[in-house]
PDB file of C-alpha atoms in Angstrom:
ATOM      1  CA  UNK A 296     -57.274-268.670  59.932  1.00 54.00           C
ATOM      2  CA  UNK A 297     -53.454-268.661  59.923  1.00 66.00           C
ATOM      3  CA  UNK A 298     -53.340-272.422  60.525  1.00 78.00           C
ATOM      4  CA  UNK A 299     -55.782-273.046  57.680  1.00 75.00           C
ATOM      5  CA  UNK A 300     -53.695-270.925  55.319  1.00 78.00           C
ATOM      6  CA  UNK A 301     -50.536-272.769  56.343  1.00 83.00           C
ATOM      7  CA  UNK A 302     -52.098-276.202  55.802  1.00 85.00           C
ATOM      8  CA  UNK A 303     -53.531-275.072  52.461  1.00 80.00           C
ATOM      9  CA  UNK A 304     -50.122-273.825  51.326  1.00 81.00           C
ATOM     10  CA  UNK A 305     -48.486-277.076  52.418  1.00 87.00           C
ATOM     11  CA  UNK A 306     -51.032-279.092  50.451  1.00 85.00           C
ATOM     12  CA  UNK A 307     -50.532-277.002  47.317  1.00 82.00           C
ATOM     13  CA  UNK A 308     -46.754-277.246  47.676  1.00 85.00           C
ATOM     14  CA  UNK A 309     -46.646-281.029  47.961  1.00 88.00           C
ATOM     15  CA  UNK A 310     -49.166-281.507  45.170  1.00 85.00           C
ATOM     16  CA  UNK A 311     -46.865-279.788  42.684  1.00 85.00           C
ATOM     17  CA  UNK A 312     -44.952-282.143  40.422  1.00 87.00           C
ATOM     18  CA  UNK A 313     -41.881-279.905  40.641  1.00 87.00           C
ATOM     19  CA  UNK A 314     -41.741-280.336  44.415  1.00 90.00           C
ATOM     20  CA  UNK A 315     -41.704-284.116  44.111  1.00 91.00           C
ATOM     21  CA  UNK A 316     -39.152-283.971  41.292  1.00 92.00           C
ATOM     22  CA  UNK A 317     -36.765-281.670  43.181  1.00 92.00           C
ATOM     23  CA  UNK A 318     -37.006-283.752  46.363  1.00 93.00           C
ATOM     24  CA  UNK A 319     -36.363-286.920  44.361  1.00 94.00           C
ATOM     25  CA  UNK A 320     -33.295-285.344  42.727  1.00 94.00           C
ATOM     26  CA  UNK A 321     -31.989-284.246  46.125  1.00 95.00           C
ATOM     27  CA  UNK A 322     -32.513-287.713  47.584  1.00 95.00           C
ATOM     28  CA  UNK A 323     -30.587-289.176  44.650  1.00 94.00           C
ATOM     29  CA  UNK A 324     -27.745-286.693  45.183  1.00 94.00           C
ATOM     30  CA  UNK A 325     -27.683-287.529  48.883  1.00 94.00           C
ATOM     31  CA  UNK A 326     -27.313-291.232  48.160  1.00 92.00           C
ATOM     32  CA  UNK A 327     -24.763-290.609  45.379  1.00 91.00           C
ATOM     33  CA  UNK A 328     -22.535-288.369  47.487  1.00 90.00           C
ATOM     34  CA  UNK A 329     -22.737-290.696  50.477  1.00 86.00           C
ATOM     35  CA  UNK A 330     -21.588-293.569  48.260  1.00 86.00           C
ATOM     36  CA  UNK A 331     -18.461-291.625  47.323  1.00 83.00           C
ATOM     37  CA  UNK A 332     -18.005-290.579  50.943  1.00 80.00           C
ATOM     38  CA  UNK A 333     -17.571-294.205  51.827  1.00 76.00           C
ATOM     39  CA  UNK A 334     -15.368-294.960  48.857  1.00 77.00           C
ATOM     40  CA  UNK A 335     -13.063-291.960  49.089  1.00 74.00           C
ATOM     41  CA  UNK A 336     -12.925-291.156  52.770  1.00 83.00           C
ATOM     42  CA  UNK A 337     -11.662-287.630  52.052  1.00 89.00           C
ATOM     43  CA  UNK A 338     -13.548-284.334  51.956  1.00 90.00           C
ATOM     44  CA  UNK A 339     -12.716-280.609  52.250  1.00 91.00           C
ATOM     45  CA  UNK A 340     -13.367-277.715  54.601  1.00 92.00           C
ATOM     46  CA  UNK A 341     -12.623-275.455  51.640  1.00 88.00           C
ATOM     47  CA  UNK A 342     -10.545-275.558  48.459  1.00 84.00           C
ATOM     48  CA  UNK A 343      -7.285-275.363  50.446  1.00 89.00           C
ATOM     49  CA  UNK A 344      -7.989-277.702  53.360  1.00 90.00           C
ATOM     50  CA  UNK A 345      -8.776-281.377  52.959  1.00 92.00           C
ATOM     51  CA  UNK A 346      -9.796-283.661  55.812  1.00 93.00           C
ATOM     52  CA  UNK A 347     -10.374-287.344  56.475  1.00 93.00           C
ATOM     53  CA  UNK A 348     -14.012-288.175  57.060  1.00 93.00           C
ATOM     54  CA  UNK A 349     -14.705-289.831  60.397  1.00 93.00           C
ATOM     55  CA  UNK A 350     -17.638-290.688  62.640  1.00 93.00           C
ATOM     56  CA  UNK A 351     -17.731-287.197  64.208  1.00 95.00           C
ATOM     57  CA  UNK A 352     -17.297-284.826  61.250  1.00 95.00           C
ATOM     58  CA  UNK A 353     -19.344-286.604  58.590  1.00 95.00           C
ATOM     59  CA  UNK A 354     -22.548-284.540  59.005  1.00 95.00           C
ATOM     60  CA  UNK A 355     -21.024-281.086  58.278  1.00 96.00           C
ATOM     61  CA  UNK A 356     -18.892-282.493  55.459  1.00 95.00           C
ATOM     62  CA  UNK A 357     -21.906-284.181  53.865  1.00 95.00           C
ATOM     63  CA  UNK A 358     -23.773-280.867  53.809  1.00 96.00           C
ATOM     64  CA  UNK A 359     -20.739-279.195  52.256  1.00 94.00           C
ATOM     65  CA  UNK A 360     -21.066-281.420  49.190  1.00 93.00           C
ATOM     66  CA  UNK A 361     -24.823-280.857  49.003  1.00 95.00           C
ATOM     67  CA  UNK A 362     -25.078-277.150  49.831  1.00 95.00           C
ATOM     68  CA  UNK A 363     -24.478-276.056  46.241  1.00 94.00           C
ATOM     69  CA  UNK A 364     -27.511-278.056  45.096  1.00 95.00           C
ATOM     70  CA  UNK A 365     -29.647-276.622  47.903  1.00 97.00           C
ATOM     71  CA  UNK A 366     -28.572-273.050  47.127  1.00 96.00           C
ATOM     72  CA  UNK A 367     -28.740-273.110  43.341  1.00 95.00           C
ATOM     73  CA  UNK A 368     -31.326-275.789  42.544  1.00 94.00           C
ATOM     74  CA  UNK A 369     -33.630-276.647  45.433  1.00 95.00           C
ATOM     75  CA  UNK A 370     -34.379-273.218  46.903  1.00 96.00           C
ATOM     76  CA  UNK A 371     -34.652-271.228  43.641  1.00 94.00           C
ATOM     77  CA  UNK A 372     -36.990-273.827  42.116  1.00 93.00           C
ATOM     78  CA  UNK A 373     -39.181-274.094  45.221  1.00 93.00           C
ATOM     79  CA  UNK A 374     -39.390-270.320  45.641  1.00 93.00           C
ATOM     80  CA  UNK A 375     -40.018-269.577  41.954  1.00 90.00           C
ATOM     81  CA  UNK A 376     -42.773-272.186  41.856  1.00 87.00           C
ATOM     82  CA  UNK A 377     -44.428-270.884  45.014  1.00 86.00           C
ATOM     83  CA  UNK A 378     -44.164-267.120  44.564  1.00 84.00           C
ATOM     84  CA  UNK A 379     -44.199-266.834  40.770  1.00 82.00           C
ATOM     85  CA  UNK A 380     -45.635-270.071  39.409  1.00 70.00           C
ATOM     86  CA  UNK A 381     -48.890-269.706  41.318  1.00 62.00           C
ATOM     87  CA  UNK A 382     -49.254-266.109  40.132  1.00 62.00           C
ATOM     88  CA  UNK A 383     -48.636-266.799  36.447  1.00 64.00           C
ATOM     89  CA  UNK A 384     -50.861-269.890  36.486  1.00 57.00           C
ATOM     90  CA  UNK A 385     -53.702-268.005  38.148  1.00 54.00           C
ATOM     91  CA  UNK A 386     -53.770-270.205  41.254  1.00 57.00           C
ATOM     92  CA  UNK A 387     -52.779-267.319  43.528  1.00 56.00           C
ATOM     93  CA  UNK A 388     -55.695-265.213  42.308  1.00 55.00           C
ATOM     94  CA  UNK A 389     -58.078-267.897  43.543  1.00 54.00           C
ATOM     95  CA  UNK A 390     -56.498-267.624  46.983  1.00 56.00           C
ATOM     96  CA  UNK A 391     -56.428-263.822  47.091  1.00 55.00           C
ATOM     97  CA  UNK A 392     -60.090-263.342  46.117  1.00 52.00           C
ATOM     98  CA  UNK A 393     -60.884-264.754  49.561  1.00 58.00           C
ATOM     99  CA  UNK A 394     -60.647-262.437  52.603  1.00 55.00           C
ATOM    100  CA  UNK A 395     -57.000-263.253  53.382  1.00 60.00           C
ATOM    101  CA  UNK A 396     -54.647-260.515  54.483  1.00 71.00           C
ATOM    102  CA  UNK A 397     -51.762-260.262  52.028  1.00 72.00           C
ATOM    103  CA  UNK A 398     -49.128-260.009  54.754  1.00 78.00           C
ATOM    104  CA  UNK A 399     -50.401-263.214  56.377  1.00 81.00           C
ATOM    105  CA  UNK A 400     -50.370-265.012  53.034  1.00 81.00           C
ATOM    106  CA  UNK A 401     -46.817-263.885  52.334  1.00 84.00           C
ATOM    107  CA  UNK A 402     -45.530-265.090  55.694  1.00 88.00           C
ATOM    108  CA  UNK A 403     -47.347-268.397  55.268  1.00 88.00           C
ATOM    109  CA  UNK A 404     -45.709-268.981  51.885  1.00 89.00           C
ATOM    110  CA  UNK A 405     -42.335-267.863  53.232  1.00 93.00           C
ATOM    111  CA  UNK A 406     -42.675-270.094  56.307  1.00 93.00           C
ATOM    112  CA  UNK A 407     -43.556-273.134  54.177  1.00 93.00           C
ATOM    113  CA  UNK A 408     -40.421-272.604  52.079  1.00 95.00           C
ATOM    114  CA  UNK A 409     -38.341-272.343  55.255  1.00 95.00           C
ATOM    115  CA  UNK A 410     -39.982-275.515  56.569  1.00 95.00           C
ATOM    116  CA  UNK A 411     -39.117-277.414  53.385  1.00 95.00           C
ATOM    117  CA  UNK A 412     -35.461-276.428  53.658  1.00 97.00           C
ATOM    118  CA  UNK A 413     -35.477-277.215  57.382  1.00 97.00           C
ATOM    119  CA  UNK A 414     -36.778-280.736  56.663  1.00 96.00           C
ATOM    120  CA  UNK A 415     -34.120-281.237  53.987  1.00 97.00           C
ATOM    121  CA  UNK A 416     -31.399-280.151  56.416  1.00 97.00           C
ATOM    122  CA  UNK A 417     -32.757-282.395  59.172  1.00 97.00           C
ATOM    123  CA  UNK A 418     -32.737-285.402  56.856  1.00 96.00           C
ATOM    124  CA  UNK A 419     -29.209-284.573  55.711  1.00 97.00           C
ATOM    125  CA  UNK A 420     -28.005-284.173  59.298  1.00 97.00           C
ATOM    126  CA  UNK A 421     -29.585-287.451  60.410  1.00 96.00           C
ATOM    127  CA  UNK A 422     -28.091-289.325  57.450  1.00 95.00           C
ATOM    128  CA  UNK A 423     -24.659-287.766  57.956  1.00 94.00           C
ATOM    129  CA  UNK A 424     -24.649-288.345  61.707  1.00 95.00           C
ATOM    130  CA  UNK A 425     -26.120-291.844  61.860  1.00 93.00           C
ATOM    131  CA  UNK A 426     -24.352-293.334  58.869  1.00 89.00           C
ATOM    132  CA  UNK A 427     -21.158-291.593  59.934  1.00 90.00           C
ATOM    133  CA  UNK A 428     -21.297-293.416  63.261  1.00 91.00           C
ATOM    134  CA  UNK A 429     -22.108-296.731  61.600  1.00 90.00           C
ATOM    135  CA  UNK A 430     -19.908-296.681  58.497  1.00 90.00           C
ATOM    136  CA  UNK A 431     -17.064-294.171  58.806  1.00 92.00           C
ATOM    137  CA  UNK A 432     -13.923-294.765  60.938  1.00 92.00           C
ATOM    138  CA  UNK A 433     -14.788-294.432  64.605  1.00 93.00           C
ATOM    139  CA  UNK A 434     -12.884-291.739  66.521  1.00 94.00           C
ATOM    140  CA  UNK A 435     -13.194-290.222  69.983  1.00 95.00           C
ATOM    141  CA  UNK A 436     -12.238-286.724  68.815  1.00 95.00           C
ATOM    142  CA  UNK A 437     -11.938-284.858  65.534  1.00 95.00           C
ATOM    143  CA  UNK A 438     -10.334-281.620  64.356  1.00 94.00           C
ATOM    144  CA  UNK A 439     -12.207-278.959  62.404  1.00 94.00           C
ATOM    145  CA  UNK A 440     -10.907-275.989  60.425  1.00 92.00           C
ATOM    146  CA  UNK A 441      -8.841-273.690  62.604  1.00 87.00           C
ATOM    147  CA  UNK A 442      -7.384-276.528  64.642  1.00 86.00           C
ATOM    148  CA  UNK A 443     -10.385-276.959  66.925  1.00 85.00           C
ATOM    149  CA  UNK A 444     -10.160-280.499  68.314  1.00 93.00           C
ATOM    150  CA  UNK A 445     -13.478-281.646  69.756  1.00 95.00           C
ATOM    151  CA  UNK A 446     -14.741-284.786  71.448  1.00 95.00           C
ATOM    152  CA  UNK A 447     -18.048-286.524  70.820  1.00 94.00           C
ATOM    153  CA  UNK A 448     -20.287-283.927  72.509  1.00 96.00           C
ATOM    154  CA  UNK A 449     -18.294-280.989  71.202  1.00 95.00           C
ATOM    155  CA  UNK A 450     -18.430-282.326  67.635  1.00 96.00           C
ATOM    156  CA  UNK A 451     -22.194-282.850  67.951  1.00 96.00           C
ATOM    157  CA  UNK A 452     -22.706-279.262  69.137  1.00 96.00           C
ATOM    158  CA  UNK A 453     -20.407-278.011  66.355  1.00 96.00           C
ATOM    159  CA  UNK A 454     -22.472-279.927  63.813  1.00 97.00           C
ATOM    160  CA  UNK A 455     -25.748-278.484  65.095  1.00 96.00           C
ATOM    161  CA  UNK A 456     -24.311-274.959  65.098  1.00 94.00           C
ATOM    162  CA  UNK A 457     -22.958-275.506  61.590  1.00 95.00           C
ATOM    163  CA  UNK A 458     -26.354-276.608  60.281  1.00 97.00           C
ATOM    164  CA  UNK A 459     -28.075-273.792  62.167  1.00 95.00           C
ATOM    165  CA  UNK A 460     -25.948-271.081  60.543  1.00 93.00           C
ATOM    166  CA  UNK A 461     -26.390-272.698  57.132  1.00 95.00           C
ATOM    167  CA  UNK A 462     -30.147-272.693  57.696  1.00 96.00           C
ATOM    168  CA  UNK A 463     -30.048-268.949  58.457  1.00 93.00           C
ATOM    169  CA  UNK A 464     -28.185-268.354  55.188  1.00 94.00           C
ATOM    170  CA  UNK A 465     -30.714-270.473  53.295  1.00 96.00           C
ATOM    171  CA  UNK A 466     -33.547-268.404  54.817  1.00 95.00           C
ATOM    172  CA  UNK A 467     -31.865-265.285  53.440  1.00 94.00           C
ATOM    173  CA  UNK A 468     -31.647-266.979  50.016  1.00 96.00           C
ATOM    174  CA  UNK A 469     -35.377-267.769  50.227  1.00 96.00           C
ATOM    175  CA  UNK A 470     -36.155-264.146  51.085  1.00 94.00           C
ATOM    176  CA  UNK A 471     -34.078-262.762  48.208  1.00 94.00           C
ATOM    177  CA  UNK A 472     -35.535-265.312  45.791  1.00 93.00           C
ATOM    178  CA  UNK A 473     -39.081-264.429  46.834  1.00 91.00           C
ATOM    179  CA  UNK A 474     -38.500-260.747  45.982  1.00 92.00           C
ATOM    180  CA  UNK A 475     -37.240-261.593  42.518  1.00 92.00           C
ATOM    181  CA  UNK A 476     -39.993-264.145  41.959  1.00 87.00           C
ATOM    182  CA  UNK A 477     -42.655-261.531  42.630  1.00 84.00           C
ATOM    183  CA  UNK A 478     -41.004-259.038  40.267  1.00 86.00           C
ATOM    184  CA  UNK A 479     -40.255-261.397  37.366  1.00 86.00           C
ATOM    185  CA  UNK A 480     -42.915-262.164  34.685  1.00 78.00           C
ATOM    186  CA  UNK A 481     -42.495-265.969  34.754  1.00 84.00           C
ATOM    187  CA  UNK A 482     -40.974-268.810  36.758  1.00 85.00           C
ATOM    188  CA  UNK A 483     -38.000-269.400  34.464  1.00 89.00           C
ATOM    189  CA  UNK A 484     -36.881-265.786  34.689  1.00 91.00           C
ATOM    190  CA  UNK A 485     -37.447-265.893  38.455  1.00 90.00           C
ATOM    191  CA  UNK A 486     -35.153-268.885  38.739  1.00 92.00           C
ATOM    192  CA  UNK A 487     -32.480-267.306  36.501  1.00 93.00           C
ATOM    193  CA  UNK A 488     -32.695-263.983  38.343  1.00 93.00           C
ATOM    194  CA  UNK A 489     -32.218-265.680  41.712  1.00 94.00           C
ATOM    195  CA  UNK A 490     -29.179-267.589  40.463  1.00 95.00           C
ATOM    196  CA  UNK A 491     -27.790-264.398  38.946  1.00 94.00           C
ATOM    197  CA  UNK A 492     -28.274-262.479  42.193  1.00 93.00           C
ATOM    198  CA  UNK A 493     -26.483-265.147  44.233  1.00 93.00           C
ATOM    199  CA  UNK A 494     -23.541-265.303  41.853  1.00 92.00           C
ATOM    200  CA  UNK A 495     -23.472-261.527  41.421  1.00 92.00           C
ATOM    201  CA  UNK A 496     -23.266-260.977  45.181  1.00 89.00           C
ATOM    202  CA  UNK A 497     -19.666-262.213  45.076  1.00 86.00           C
ATOM    203  CA  UNK A 498     -18.761-259.294  42.804  1.00 88.00           C
ATOM    204  CA  UNK A 499     -20.592-256.773  44.978  1.00 86.00           C
ATOM    205  CA  UNK A 500     -18.567-257.582  48.108  1.00 84.00           C
ATOM    206  CA  UNK A 501     -16.315-260.369  49.361  1.00 83.00           C
ATOM    207  CA  UNK A 502     -18.379-260.340  52.561  1.00 83.00           C
ATOM    208  CA  UNK A 503     -21.333-261.678  50.572  1.00 87.00           C
ATOM    209  CA  UNK A 504     -19.416-264.704  49.298  1.00 87.00           C
ATOM    210  CA  UNK A 505     -21.376-266.883  51.733  1.00 88.00           C
ATOM    211  CA  UNK A 506     -24.263-266.800  49.240  1.00 90.00           C
ATOM    212  CA  UNK A 507     -22.076-268.569  46.697  1.00 90.00           C
ATOM    213  CA  UNK A 508     -20.052-270.880  48.968  1.00 90.00           C
ATOM    214  CA  UNK A 509     -22.306-271.382  51.968  1.00 93.00           C
ATOM    215  CA  UNK A 510     -20.562-274.117  53.916  1.00 94.00           C
ATOM    216  CA  UNK A 511     -16.998-272.983  53.178  1.00 93.00           C
ATOM    217  CA  UNK A 512     -17.904-269.601  54.686  1.00 91.00           C
ATOM    218  CA  UNK A 513     -19.503-271.240  57.737  1.00 93.00           C
ATOM    219  CA  UNK A 514     -16.426-273.407  58.358  1.00 94.00           C
ATOM    220  CA  UNK A 515     -14.321-270.238  58.315  1.00 91.00           C
ATOM    221  CA  UNK A 516     -16.707-268.392  60.630  1.00 89.00           C
ATOM    222  CA  UNK A 517     -16.645-271.237  63.153  1.00 91.00           C
ATOM    223  CA  UNK A 518     -12.849-271.373  62.999  1.00 89.00           C
ATOM    224  CA  UNK A 519     -12.593-267.843  64.402  1.00 85.00           C
ATOM    225  CA  UNK A 520     -12.472-267.305  68.169  1.00 80.00           C
ATOM    226  CA  UNK A 521     -15.210-264.673  67.964  1.00 77.00           C
ATOM    227  CA  UNK A 522     -17.519-264.020  65.059  1.00 74.00           C
ATOM    228  CA  UNK A 523     -20.339-261.512  64.727  1.00 75.00           C
ATOM    229  CA  UNK A 524     -21.263-262.724  61.265  1.00 76.00           C
ATOM    230  CA  UNK A 525     -24.921-263.397  62.117  1.00 76.00           C
ATOM    231  CA  UNK A 526     -25.537-260.134  63.973  1.00 72.00           C
ATOM    232  CA  UNK A 527     -23.559-257.759  61.756  1.00 81.00           C
ATOM    233  CA  UNK A 528     -24.260-259.180  58.320  1.00 83.00           C
ATOM    234  CA  UNK A 529     -26.734-262.020  57.892  1.00 86.00           C
ATOM    235  CA  UNK A 530     -29.589-260.847  60.129  1.00 89.00           C
ATOM    236  CA  UNK A 531     -29.601-257.294  58.672  1.00 90.00           C
ATOM    237  CA  UNK A 532     -29.741-258.760  55.151  1.00 90.00           C
ATOM    238  CA  UNK A 533     -32.614-261.003  56.194  1.00 90.00           C
ATOM    239  CA  UNK A 534     -34.504-258.121  57.829  1.00 91.00           C
ATOM    240  CA  UNK A 535     -34.045-255.780  54.857  1.00 93.00           C
ATOM    241  CA  UNK A 536     -35.111-258.475  52.382  1.00 92.00           C
ATOM    242  CA  UNK A 537     -38.262-259.184  54.406  1.00 90.00           C
ATOM    243  CA  UNK A 538     -39.148-255.477  54.500  1.00 92.00           C
ATOM    244  CA  UNK A 539     -38.707-255.237  50.718  1.00 92.00           C
ATOM    245  CA  UNK A 540     -40.761-258.403  50.312  1.00 87.00           C
ATOM    246  CA  UNK A 541     -43.655-256.950  52.298  1.00 85.00           C
ATOM    247  CA  UNK A 542     -43.536-253.678  50.348  1.00 87.00           C
ATOM    248  CA  UNK A 543     -43.492-255.423  46.964  1.00 83.00           C
ATOM    249  CA  UNK A 544     -46.123-257.947  48.070  1.00 77.00           C
ATOM    250  CA  UNK A 545     -48.525-255.177  49.104  1.00 75.00           C
ATOM    251  CA  UNK A 546     -47.994-253.110  45.942  1.00 74.00           C
ATOM    252  CA  UNK A 547     -48.218-256.006  43.487  1.00 68.00           C
ATOM    253  CA  UNK A 548     -51.459-256.192  41.503  1.00 61.00           C
ATOM    254  CA  UNK A 549     -52.217-259.873  42.011  1.00 53.00           C
ATOM    255  CA  UNK A 550     -55.854-259.892  40.993  1.00 50.00           C
ATOM    256  CA  UNK A 551     -57.177-258.312  37.894  1.00 46.00           C
TER     257      UNK A 551
END
């Protein structure tokens, strides 16, 4: 039953014109930014620290230039279309009139959104890593923010950890966006509300700035000798948002 729901949700997701349009825009941005990577050869860990792009650091730096689009365009549009668009169009009612448990349906929709972002990150990592090795200046070691000098294996592990933490942040963005998408009356307001919440988080607390500047925050976290960012901040936010999601999802009058 769960597998059938997951496959059905995947099919509905990839049949939407918005999904194809957003993926096409992201692919265009990926190619555009990579072109300027080659031409310029310089990127940034944050606004105060620039760095030369080389064969070992290209993957994290490529994501830095694309993370804003993922956070403020890709995820909000995907989530609004899935959680709100199907409701307002009536498509979700057709699913819910069948004997599907609401909690299962929520987690299926949430998991599909996470899978989409995971695929996008995998493609970005492969492009950044492979083209970095083929096109960018070859080096045997590279230095990341905080003065961490790493060799080939160390830089690869750093890159994977970097993408992994970014993925966790993006999951939290998906969870927050899904709450707002269920509460808002239409997809446009869902999208605007999600953007507003991400920007507004900066004014709530400086510790939440990672929602606005994802990769800059991750570079800083990885530059510290010991960081409990995931355990003390990100995972609790993710857990709380999922609990709220389940509560709202159960109480929402989807059919009627």
